[in-house]
Tab-separated table of C-alpha atoms (C1' of nucleotides) in Angstrom:
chain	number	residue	atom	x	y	z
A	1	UNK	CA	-26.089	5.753	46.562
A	2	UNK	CA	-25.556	9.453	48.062
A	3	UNK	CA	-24.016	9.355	51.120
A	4	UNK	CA	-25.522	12.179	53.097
A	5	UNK	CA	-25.184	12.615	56.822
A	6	UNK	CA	-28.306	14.064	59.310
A	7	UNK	CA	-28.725	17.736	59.787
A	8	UNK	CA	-27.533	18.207	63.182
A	9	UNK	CA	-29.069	21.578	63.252
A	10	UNK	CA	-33.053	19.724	63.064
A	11	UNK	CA	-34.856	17.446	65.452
A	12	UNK	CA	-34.144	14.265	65.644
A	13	UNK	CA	-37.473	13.254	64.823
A	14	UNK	CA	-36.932	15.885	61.328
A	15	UNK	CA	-33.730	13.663	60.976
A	16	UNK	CA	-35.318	10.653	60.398
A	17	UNK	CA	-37.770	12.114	58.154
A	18	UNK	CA	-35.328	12.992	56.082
A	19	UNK	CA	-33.856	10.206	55.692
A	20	UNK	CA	-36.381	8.325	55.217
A	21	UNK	CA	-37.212	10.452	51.966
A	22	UNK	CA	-33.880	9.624	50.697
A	23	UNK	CA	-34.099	5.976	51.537
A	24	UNK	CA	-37.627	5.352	50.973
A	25	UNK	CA	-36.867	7.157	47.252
A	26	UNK	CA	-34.176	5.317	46.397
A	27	UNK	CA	-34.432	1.783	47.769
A	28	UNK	CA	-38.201	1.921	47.536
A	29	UNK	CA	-40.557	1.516	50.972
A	30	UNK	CA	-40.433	-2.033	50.957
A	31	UNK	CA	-36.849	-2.407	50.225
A	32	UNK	CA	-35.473	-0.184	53.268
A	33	UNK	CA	-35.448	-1.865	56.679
A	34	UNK	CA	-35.676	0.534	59.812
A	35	UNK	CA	-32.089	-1.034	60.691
A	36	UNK	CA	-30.671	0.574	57.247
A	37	UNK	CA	-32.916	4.078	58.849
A	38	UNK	CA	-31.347	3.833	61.636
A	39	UNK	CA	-27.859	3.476	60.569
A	40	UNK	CA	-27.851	6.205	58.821
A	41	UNK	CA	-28.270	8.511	61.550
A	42	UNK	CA	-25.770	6.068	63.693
A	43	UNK	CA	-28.184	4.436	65.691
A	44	UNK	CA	-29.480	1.096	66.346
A	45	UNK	CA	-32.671	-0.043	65.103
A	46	UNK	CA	-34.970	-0.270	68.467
A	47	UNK	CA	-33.848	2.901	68.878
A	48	UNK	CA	-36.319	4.526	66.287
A	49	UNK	CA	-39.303	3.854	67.924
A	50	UNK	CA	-38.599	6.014	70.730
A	51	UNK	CA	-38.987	8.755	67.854
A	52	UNK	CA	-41.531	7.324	65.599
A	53	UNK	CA	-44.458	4.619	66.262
A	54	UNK	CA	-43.869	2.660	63.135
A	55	UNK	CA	-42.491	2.147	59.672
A	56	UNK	CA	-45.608	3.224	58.281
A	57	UNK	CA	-45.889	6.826	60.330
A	58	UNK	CA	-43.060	7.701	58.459
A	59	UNK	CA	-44.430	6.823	55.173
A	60	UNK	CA	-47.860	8.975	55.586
A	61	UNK	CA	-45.498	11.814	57.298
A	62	UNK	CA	-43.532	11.609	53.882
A	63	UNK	CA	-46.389	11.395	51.692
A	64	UNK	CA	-48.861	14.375	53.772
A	65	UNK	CA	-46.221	16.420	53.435
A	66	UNK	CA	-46.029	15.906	50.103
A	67	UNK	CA	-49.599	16.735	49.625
A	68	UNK	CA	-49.842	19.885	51.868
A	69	UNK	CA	-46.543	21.691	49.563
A	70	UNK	CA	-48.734	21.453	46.341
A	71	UNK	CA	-51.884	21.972	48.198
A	72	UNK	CA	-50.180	25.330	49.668
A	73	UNK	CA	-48.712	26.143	45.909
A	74	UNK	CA	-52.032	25.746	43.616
A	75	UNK	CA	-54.679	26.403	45.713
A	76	UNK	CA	-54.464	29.908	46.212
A	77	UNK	CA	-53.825	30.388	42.605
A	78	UNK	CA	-57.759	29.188	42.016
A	79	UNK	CA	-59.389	32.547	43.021
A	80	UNK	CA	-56.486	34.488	41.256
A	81	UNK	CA	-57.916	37.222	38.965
A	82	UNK	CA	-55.453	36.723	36.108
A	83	UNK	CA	-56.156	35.063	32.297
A	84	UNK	CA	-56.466	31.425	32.315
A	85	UNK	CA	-52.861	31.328	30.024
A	86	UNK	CA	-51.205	33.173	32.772
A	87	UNK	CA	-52.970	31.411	35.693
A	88	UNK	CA	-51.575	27.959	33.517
A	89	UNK	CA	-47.865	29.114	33.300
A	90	UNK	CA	-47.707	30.461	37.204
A	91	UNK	CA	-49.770	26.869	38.420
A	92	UNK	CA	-46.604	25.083	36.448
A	93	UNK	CA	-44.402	27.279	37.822
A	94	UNK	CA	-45.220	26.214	41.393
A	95	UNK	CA	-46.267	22.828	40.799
A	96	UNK	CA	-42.757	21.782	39.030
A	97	UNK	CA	-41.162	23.806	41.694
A	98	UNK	CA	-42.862	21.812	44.521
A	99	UNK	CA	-41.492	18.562	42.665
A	100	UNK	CA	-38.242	20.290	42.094
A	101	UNK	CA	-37.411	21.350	45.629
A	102	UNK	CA	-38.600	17.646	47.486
A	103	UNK	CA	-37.233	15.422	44.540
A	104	UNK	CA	-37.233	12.824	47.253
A	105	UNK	CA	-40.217	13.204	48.589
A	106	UNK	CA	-41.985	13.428	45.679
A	107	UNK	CA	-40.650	10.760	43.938
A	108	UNK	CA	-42.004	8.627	47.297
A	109	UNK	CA	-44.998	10.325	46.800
A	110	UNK	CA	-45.880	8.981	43.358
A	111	UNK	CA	-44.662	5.679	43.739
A	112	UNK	CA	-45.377	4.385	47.470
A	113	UNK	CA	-48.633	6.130	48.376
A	114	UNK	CA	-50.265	2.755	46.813
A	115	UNK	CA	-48.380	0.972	49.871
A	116	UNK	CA	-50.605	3.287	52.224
A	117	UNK	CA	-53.744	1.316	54.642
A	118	UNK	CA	-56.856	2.334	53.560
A	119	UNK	CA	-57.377	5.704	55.525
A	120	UNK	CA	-54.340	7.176	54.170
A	121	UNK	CA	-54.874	5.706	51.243
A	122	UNK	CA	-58.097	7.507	50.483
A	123	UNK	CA	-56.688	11.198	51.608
A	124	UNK	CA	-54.092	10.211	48.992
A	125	UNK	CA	-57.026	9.419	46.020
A	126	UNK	CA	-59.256	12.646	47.302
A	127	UNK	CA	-56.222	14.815	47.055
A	128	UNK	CA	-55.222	13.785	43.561
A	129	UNK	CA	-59.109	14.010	42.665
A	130	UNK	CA	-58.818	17.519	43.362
A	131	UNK	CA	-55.925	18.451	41.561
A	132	UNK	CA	-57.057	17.054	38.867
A	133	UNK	CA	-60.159	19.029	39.563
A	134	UNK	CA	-57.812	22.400	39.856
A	135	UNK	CA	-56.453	22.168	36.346
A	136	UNK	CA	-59.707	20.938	34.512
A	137	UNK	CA	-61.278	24.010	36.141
A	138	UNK	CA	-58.631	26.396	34.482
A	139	UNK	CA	-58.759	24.673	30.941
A	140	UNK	CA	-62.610	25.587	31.757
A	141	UNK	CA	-62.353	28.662	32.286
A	142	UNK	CA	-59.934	29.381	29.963
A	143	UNK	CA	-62.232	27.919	27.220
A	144	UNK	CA	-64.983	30.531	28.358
A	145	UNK	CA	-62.347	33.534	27.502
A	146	UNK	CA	-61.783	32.846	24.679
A	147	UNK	CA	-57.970	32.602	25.717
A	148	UNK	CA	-58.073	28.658	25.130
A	149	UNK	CA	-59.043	26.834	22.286
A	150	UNK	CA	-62.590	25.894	22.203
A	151	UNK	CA	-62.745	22.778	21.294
A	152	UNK	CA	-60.482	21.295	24.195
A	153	UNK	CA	-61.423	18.577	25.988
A	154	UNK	CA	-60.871	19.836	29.509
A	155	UNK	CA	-60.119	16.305	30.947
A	156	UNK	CA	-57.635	15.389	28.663
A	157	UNK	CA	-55.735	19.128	28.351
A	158	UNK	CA	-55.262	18.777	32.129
A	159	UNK	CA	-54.271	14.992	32.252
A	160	UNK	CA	-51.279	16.650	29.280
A	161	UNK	CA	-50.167	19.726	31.776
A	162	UNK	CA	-50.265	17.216	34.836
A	163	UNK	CA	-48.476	14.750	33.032
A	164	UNK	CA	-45.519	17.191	32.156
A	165	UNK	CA	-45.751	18.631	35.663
A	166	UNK	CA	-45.401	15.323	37.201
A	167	UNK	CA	-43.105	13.299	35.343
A	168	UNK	CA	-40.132	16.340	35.725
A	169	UNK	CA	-39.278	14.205	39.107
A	170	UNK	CA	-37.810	11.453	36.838
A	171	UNK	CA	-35.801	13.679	34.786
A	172	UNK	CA	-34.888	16.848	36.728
A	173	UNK	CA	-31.569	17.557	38.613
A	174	UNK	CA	-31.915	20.271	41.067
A	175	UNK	CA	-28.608	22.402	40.856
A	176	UNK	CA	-28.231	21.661	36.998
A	177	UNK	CA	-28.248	23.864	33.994
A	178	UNK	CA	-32.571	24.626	34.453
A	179	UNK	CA	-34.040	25.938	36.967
A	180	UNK	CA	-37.552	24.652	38.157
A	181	UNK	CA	-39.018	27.912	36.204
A	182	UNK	CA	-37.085	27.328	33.680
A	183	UNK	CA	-38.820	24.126	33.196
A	184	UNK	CA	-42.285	25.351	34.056
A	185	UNK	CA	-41.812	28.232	30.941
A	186	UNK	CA	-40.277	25.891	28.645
A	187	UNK	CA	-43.495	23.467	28.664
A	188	UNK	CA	-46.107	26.174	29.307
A	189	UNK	CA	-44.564	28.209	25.919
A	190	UNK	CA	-44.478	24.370	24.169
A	191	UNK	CA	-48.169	23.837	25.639
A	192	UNK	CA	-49.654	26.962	24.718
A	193	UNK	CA	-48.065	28.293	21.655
A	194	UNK	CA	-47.649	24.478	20.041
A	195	UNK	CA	-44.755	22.754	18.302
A	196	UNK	CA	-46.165	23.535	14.737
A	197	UNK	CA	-43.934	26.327	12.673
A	198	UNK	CA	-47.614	28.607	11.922
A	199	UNK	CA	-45.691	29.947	9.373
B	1	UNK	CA	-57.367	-6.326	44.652
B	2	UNK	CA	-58.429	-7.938	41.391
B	3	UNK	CA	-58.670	-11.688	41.108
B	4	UNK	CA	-57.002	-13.104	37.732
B	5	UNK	CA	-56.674	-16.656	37.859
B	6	UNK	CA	-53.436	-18.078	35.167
B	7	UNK	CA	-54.481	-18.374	31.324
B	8	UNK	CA	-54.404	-22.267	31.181
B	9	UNK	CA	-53.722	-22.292	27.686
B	10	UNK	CA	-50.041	-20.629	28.236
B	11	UNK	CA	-46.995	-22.427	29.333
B	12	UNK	CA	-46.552	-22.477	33.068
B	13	UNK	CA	-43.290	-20.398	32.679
B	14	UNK	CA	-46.024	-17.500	30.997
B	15	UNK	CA	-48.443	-17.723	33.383
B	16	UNK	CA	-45.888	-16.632	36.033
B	17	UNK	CA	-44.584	-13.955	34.431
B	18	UNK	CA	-48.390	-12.922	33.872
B	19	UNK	CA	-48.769	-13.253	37.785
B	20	UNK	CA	-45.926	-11.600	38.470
B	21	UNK	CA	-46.306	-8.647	36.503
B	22	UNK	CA	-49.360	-8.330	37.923
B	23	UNK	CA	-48.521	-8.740	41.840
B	24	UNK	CA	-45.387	-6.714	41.068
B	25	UNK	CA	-47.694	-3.670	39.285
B	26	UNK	CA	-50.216	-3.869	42.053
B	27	UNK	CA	-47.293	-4.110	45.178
B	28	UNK	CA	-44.386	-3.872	44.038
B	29	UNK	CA	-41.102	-6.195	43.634
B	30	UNK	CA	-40.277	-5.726	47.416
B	31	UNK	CA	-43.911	-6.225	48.829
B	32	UNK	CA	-44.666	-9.391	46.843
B	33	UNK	CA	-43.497	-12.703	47.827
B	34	UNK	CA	-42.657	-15.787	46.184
B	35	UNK	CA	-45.294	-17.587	48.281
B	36	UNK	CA	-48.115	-14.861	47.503
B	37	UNK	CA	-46.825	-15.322	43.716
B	38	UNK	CA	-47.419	-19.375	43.862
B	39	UNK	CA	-50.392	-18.706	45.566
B	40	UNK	CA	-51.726	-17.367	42.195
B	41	UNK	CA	-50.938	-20.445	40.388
B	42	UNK	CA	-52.239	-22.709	43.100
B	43	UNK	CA	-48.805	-24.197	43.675
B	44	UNK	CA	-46.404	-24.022	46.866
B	45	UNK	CA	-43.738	-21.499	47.226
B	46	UNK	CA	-40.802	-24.039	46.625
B	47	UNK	CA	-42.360	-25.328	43.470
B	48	UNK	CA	-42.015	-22.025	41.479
B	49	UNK	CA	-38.258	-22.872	41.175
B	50	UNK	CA	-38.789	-25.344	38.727
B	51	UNK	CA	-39.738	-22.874	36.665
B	52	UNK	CA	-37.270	-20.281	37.143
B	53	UNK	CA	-34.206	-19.269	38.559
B	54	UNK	CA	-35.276	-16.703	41.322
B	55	UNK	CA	-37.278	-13.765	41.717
B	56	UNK	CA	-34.611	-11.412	40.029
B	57	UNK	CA	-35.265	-13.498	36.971
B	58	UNK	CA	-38.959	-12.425	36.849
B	59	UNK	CA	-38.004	-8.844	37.153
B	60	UNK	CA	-35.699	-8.918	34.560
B	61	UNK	CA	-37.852	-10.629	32.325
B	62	UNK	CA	-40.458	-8.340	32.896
B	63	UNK	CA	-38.937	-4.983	32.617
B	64	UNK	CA	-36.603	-6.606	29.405
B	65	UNK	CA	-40.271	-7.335	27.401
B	66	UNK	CA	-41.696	-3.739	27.822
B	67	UNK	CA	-38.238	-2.446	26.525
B	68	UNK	CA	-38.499	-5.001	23.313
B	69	UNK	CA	-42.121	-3.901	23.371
B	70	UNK	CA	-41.250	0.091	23.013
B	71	UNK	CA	-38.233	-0.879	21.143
B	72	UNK	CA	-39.845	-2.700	18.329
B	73	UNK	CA	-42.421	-0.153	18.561
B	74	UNK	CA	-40.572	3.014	17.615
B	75	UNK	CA	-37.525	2.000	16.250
B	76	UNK	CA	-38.712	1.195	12.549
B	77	UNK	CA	-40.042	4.692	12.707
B	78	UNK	CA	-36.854	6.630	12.801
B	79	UNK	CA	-36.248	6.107	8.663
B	80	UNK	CA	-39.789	6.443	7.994
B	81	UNK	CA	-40.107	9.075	5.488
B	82	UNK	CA	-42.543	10.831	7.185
B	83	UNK	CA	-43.153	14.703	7.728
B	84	UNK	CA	-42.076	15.175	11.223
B	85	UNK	CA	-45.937	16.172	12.639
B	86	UNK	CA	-47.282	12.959	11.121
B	87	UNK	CA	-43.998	10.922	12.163
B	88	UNK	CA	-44.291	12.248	15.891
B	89	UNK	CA	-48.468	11.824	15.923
B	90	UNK	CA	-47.649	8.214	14.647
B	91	UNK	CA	-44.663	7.843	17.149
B	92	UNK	CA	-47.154	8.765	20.399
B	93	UNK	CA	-49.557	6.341	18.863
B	94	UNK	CA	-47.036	3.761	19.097
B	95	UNK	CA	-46.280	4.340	22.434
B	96	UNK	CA	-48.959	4.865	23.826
B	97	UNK	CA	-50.623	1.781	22.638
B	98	UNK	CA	-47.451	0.060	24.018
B	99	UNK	CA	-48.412	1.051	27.484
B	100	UNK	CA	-52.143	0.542	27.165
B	101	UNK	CA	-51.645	-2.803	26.005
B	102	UNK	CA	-49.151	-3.767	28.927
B	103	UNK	CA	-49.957	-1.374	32.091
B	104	UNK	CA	-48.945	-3.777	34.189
B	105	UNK	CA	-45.463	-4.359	32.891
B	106	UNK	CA	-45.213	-0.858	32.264
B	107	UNK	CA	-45.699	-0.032	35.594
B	108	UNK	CA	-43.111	-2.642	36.924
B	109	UNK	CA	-40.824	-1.006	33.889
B	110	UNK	CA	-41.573	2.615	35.368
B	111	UNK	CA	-41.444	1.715	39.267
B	112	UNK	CA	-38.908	-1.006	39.836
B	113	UNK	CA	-35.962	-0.540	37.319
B	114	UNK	CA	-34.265	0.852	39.965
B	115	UNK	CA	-34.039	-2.473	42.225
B	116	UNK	CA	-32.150	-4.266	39.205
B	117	UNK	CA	-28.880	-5.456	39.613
B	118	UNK	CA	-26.277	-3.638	38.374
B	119	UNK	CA	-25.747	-5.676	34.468
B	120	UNK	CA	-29.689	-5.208	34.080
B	121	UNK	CA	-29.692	-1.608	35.621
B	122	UNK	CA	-26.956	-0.709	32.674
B	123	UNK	CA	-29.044	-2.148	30.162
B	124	UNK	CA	-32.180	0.153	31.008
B	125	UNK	CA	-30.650	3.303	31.677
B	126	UNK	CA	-28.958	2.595	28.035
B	127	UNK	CA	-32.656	2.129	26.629
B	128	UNK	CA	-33.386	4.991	28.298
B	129	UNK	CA	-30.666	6.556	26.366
B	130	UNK	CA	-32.165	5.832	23.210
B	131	UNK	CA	-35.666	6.525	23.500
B	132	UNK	CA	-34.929	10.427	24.395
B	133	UNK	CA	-32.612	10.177	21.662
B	134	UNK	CA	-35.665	9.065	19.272
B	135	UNK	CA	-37.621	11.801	20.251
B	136	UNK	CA	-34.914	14.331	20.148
B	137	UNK	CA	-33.851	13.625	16.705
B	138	UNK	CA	-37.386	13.412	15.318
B	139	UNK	CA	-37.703	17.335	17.242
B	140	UNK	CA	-34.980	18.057	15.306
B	141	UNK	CA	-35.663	16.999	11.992
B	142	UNK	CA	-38.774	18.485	12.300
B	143	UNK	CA	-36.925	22.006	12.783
B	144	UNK	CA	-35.196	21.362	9.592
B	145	UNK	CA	-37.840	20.941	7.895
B	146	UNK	CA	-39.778	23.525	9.134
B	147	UNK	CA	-42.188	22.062	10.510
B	148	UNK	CA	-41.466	22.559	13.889
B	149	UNK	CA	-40.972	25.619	15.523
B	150	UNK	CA	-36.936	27.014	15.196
B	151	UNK	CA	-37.072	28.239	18.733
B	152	UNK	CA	-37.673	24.921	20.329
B	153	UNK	CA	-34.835	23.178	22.580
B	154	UNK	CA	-34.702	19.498	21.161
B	155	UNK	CA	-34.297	18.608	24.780
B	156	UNK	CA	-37.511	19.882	26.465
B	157	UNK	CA	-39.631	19.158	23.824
B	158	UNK	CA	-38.352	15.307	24.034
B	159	UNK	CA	-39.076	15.990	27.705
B	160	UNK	CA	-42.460	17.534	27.357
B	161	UNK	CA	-43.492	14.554	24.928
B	162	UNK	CA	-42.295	11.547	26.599
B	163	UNK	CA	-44.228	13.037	29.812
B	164	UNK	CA	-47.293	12.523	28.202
B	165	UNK	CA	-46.925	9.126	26.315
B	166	UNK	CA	-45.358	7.960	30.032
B	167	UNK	CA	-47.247	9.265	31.884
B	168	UNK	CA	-50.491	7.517	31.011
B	169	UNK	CA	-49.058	4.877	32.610
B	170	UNK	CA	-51.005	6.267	35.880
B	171	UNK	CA	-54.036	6.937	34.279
B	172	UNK	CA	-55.379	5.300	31.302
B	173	UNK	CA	-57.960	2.636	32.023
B	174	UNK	CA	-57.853	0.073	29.148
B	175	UNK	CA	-61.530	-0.687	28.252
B	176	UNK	CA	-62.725	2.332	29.559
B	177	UNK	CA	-64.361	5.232	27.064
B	178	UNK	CA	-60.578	6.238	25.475
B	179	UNK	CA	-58.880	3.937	22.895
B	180	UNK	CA	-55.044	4.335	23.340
B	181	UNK	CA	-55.271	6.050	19.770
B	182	UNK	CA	-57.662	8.869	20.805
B	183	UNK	CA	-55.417	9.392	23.791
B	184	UNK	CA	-52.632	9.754	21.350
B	185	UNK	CA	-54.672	11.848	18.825
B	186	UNK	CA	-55.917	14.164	21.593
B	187	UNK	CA	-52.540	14.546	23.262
B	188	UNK	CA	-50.936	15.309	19.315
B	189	UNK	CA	-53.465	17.973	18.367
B	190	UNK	CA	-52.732	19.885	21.722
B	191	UNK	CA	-49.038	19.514	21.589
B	192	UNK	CA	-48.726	20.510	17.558
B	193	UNK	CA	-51.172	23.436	17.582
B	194	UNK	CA	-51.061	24.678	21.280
B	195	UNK	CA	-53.812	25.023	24.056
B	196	UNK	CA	-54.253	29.323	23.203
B	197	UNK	CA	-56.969	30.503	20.739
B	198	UNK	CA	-55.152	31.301	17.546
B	199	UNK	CA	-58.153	33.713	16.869
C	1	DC	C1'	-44.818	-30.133	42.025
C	2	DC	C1'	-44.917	-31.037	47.423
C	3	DT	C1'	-43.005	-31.364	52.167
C	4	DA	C1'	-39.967	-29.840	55.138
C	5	DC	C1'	-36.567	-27.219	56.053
C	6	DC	C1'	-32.324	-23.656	55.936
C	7	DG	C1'	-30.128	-19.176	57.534
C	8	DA	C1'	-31.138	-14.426	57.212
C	9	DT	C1'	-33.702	-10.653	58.028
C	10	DC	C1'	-37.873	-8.296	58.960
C	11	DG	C1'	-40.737	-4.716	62.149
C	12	DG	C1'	-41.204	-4.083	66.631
C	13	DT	C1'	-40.762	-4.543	72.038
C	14	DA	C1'	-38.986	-4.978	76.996
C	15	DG	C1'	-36.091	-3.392	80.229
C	16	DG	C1'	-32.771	-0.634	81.439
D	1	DC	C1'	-30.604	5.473	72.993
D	2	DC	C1'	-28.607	0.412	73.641
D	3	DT	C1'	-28.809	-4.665	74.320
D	4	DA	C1'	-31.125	-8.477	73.663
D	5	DC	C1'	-34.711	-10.497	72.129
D	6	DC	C1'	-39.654	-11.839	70.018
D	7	DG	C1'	-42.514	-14.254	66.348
D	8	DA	C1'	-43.120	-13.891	61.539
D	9	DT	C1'	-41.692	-14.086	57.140
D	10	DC	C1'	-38.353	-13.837	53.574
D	11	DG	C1'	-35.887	-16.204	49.170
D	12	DG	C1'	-34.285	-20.366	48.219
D	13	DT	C1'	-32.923	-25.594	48.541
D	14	DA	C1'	-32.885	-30.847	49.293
D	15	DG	C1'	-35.000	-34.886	48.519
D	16	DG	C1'	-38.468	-37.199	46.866
DNA sequence: CCTACCGATCGGTAGG
DNA sequence: CCTACCGATCGGTAGG
């Protein structure tokens, strides 16, 4: 699709990352050979494995880093002394942004980490577990302010946040008209306020 | 990971596309081969292609059903003469049900549209197309009428709703504690009156 | 629907 | 990082 030639400015081994992320995103894991890798970065296919140990390395590199950027963006946010609505907006914020600045990479992320053996495989589950865990605490805590509706179900008000968080990499076109907060305010007014008129 | 074995009451042709959809959803296209596929069916590799055409043609078929499947869905809807709230709580009921009832081809739709061939390709993004234009319309009728909101942007709240009825996709366990409809219900009553305490 | 096979391509390695 | 190669497997076909 995108032509897009290596960064001459990162390691090699950064190189190949990257373009795995583009390849691995667009083609699918399965679908790109380490000869298409390699030619993208003008080399031949052997030649990889002086850099890498395997097709699947680059796949758990790809999807770990993944991980660690939202790790890094929510968790710090969990001990943050603000309301639960403002704690909601600023976790969306971050979240969409993490999707929003690794479009590639996340998009891998959501639809190859089933491809993963089992080790990786598992870090993959635990680490979705506990964002999951992340939001259904706020909606918690929320409820106990009194800033969210009472009668929430926790589980299913964070499966609604996660899925607009989440879904944004299918839509959302870095350098367009909205900005990742942009984004991240439009659905947190939509998902707090409502769509009703309470007129 | 799960054993199926074919429904013997369905035409051989069926109990492919069953398989295949299946092995495809669990996979993907790439990672499943024709010889894993007949292995299903207790046949050879070679035999499948008395059946069908290639492995394209499964794809196609696939991903072509779920779009019927939505199409039929929420099309009828659009000149229902509904209040906008009820039209759009009916609307998510629809579609979510749609994916409940066919995870597995939903998944293939969600995940593998991309590895179409170009004719096929067209023909989804063009469905696409339509079903954000459902949901934008309905958004805006509903600000006509008042009953939505006047400061909403057609656009992200099309967004905002088709990440939840699409996302469940990754999620929802059919058979499990949730009927699609309370999924829909629950996601409805957060999305028309808001997660914040009116009090 | 099976057997036997086709050319192409796969991920990866040896040796330089 | 290249050349040359490995065994394995791919989607698909011919002939029965």
């Amino acid at each position: 699709m995108t032509e897009r030639p290596p960064d001459p400015s990162k390691p090699r081994r950064e190189q190949i990352l990257d373009s795995a992320s583009r390849l691995f995103s667009e083609r699918g894991y399965h679908a790109t050979s380490m000869r298409d890798l390699a030619g993208e970065l003008g080399m031949q296919g052997g030649s990889l494995y002086a850099h890498i140990s395997g097709k699947e390395e680059l796949l758990i590199e790809i999807v770990n880093q993944a991980s660690r950027q939202f790790d890094g963006a929510l968790f710090s946010l969990r001990d943050t002394p603000l309301p639960a609505d403002q704690k909601l907006r600023e976790a969306m914020r971050r979240h969409i942004q993490v999707v929003a600045d690794n479009m590639e990479s996340a998009t891998v992320f959501f639809h190859e980490w089933k491809h993963l053996s089992p080790g990786a495989y598992a870090r993959v589950t635990g680490w979705r577990d506990s964002i999951d865990a992340f939001y259904r605490e706020l909606m918690v805590q929320g409820m106990k302010e009194g800033v969210f509706r009472a009668d929430l179900d926790p589980k299913m008000s964070a499966y609604l946040v996660l899925s607009a968080v989440n879904w944004a990499y299918t839509w959302y076109r870095p350098g367009g008209a909205l900005s990742s907060r942009d984004v991240a305010d439009s659905f947190a007014d939509m998902l707090l306020s409502g769509l009703r008129n309470p007129i």
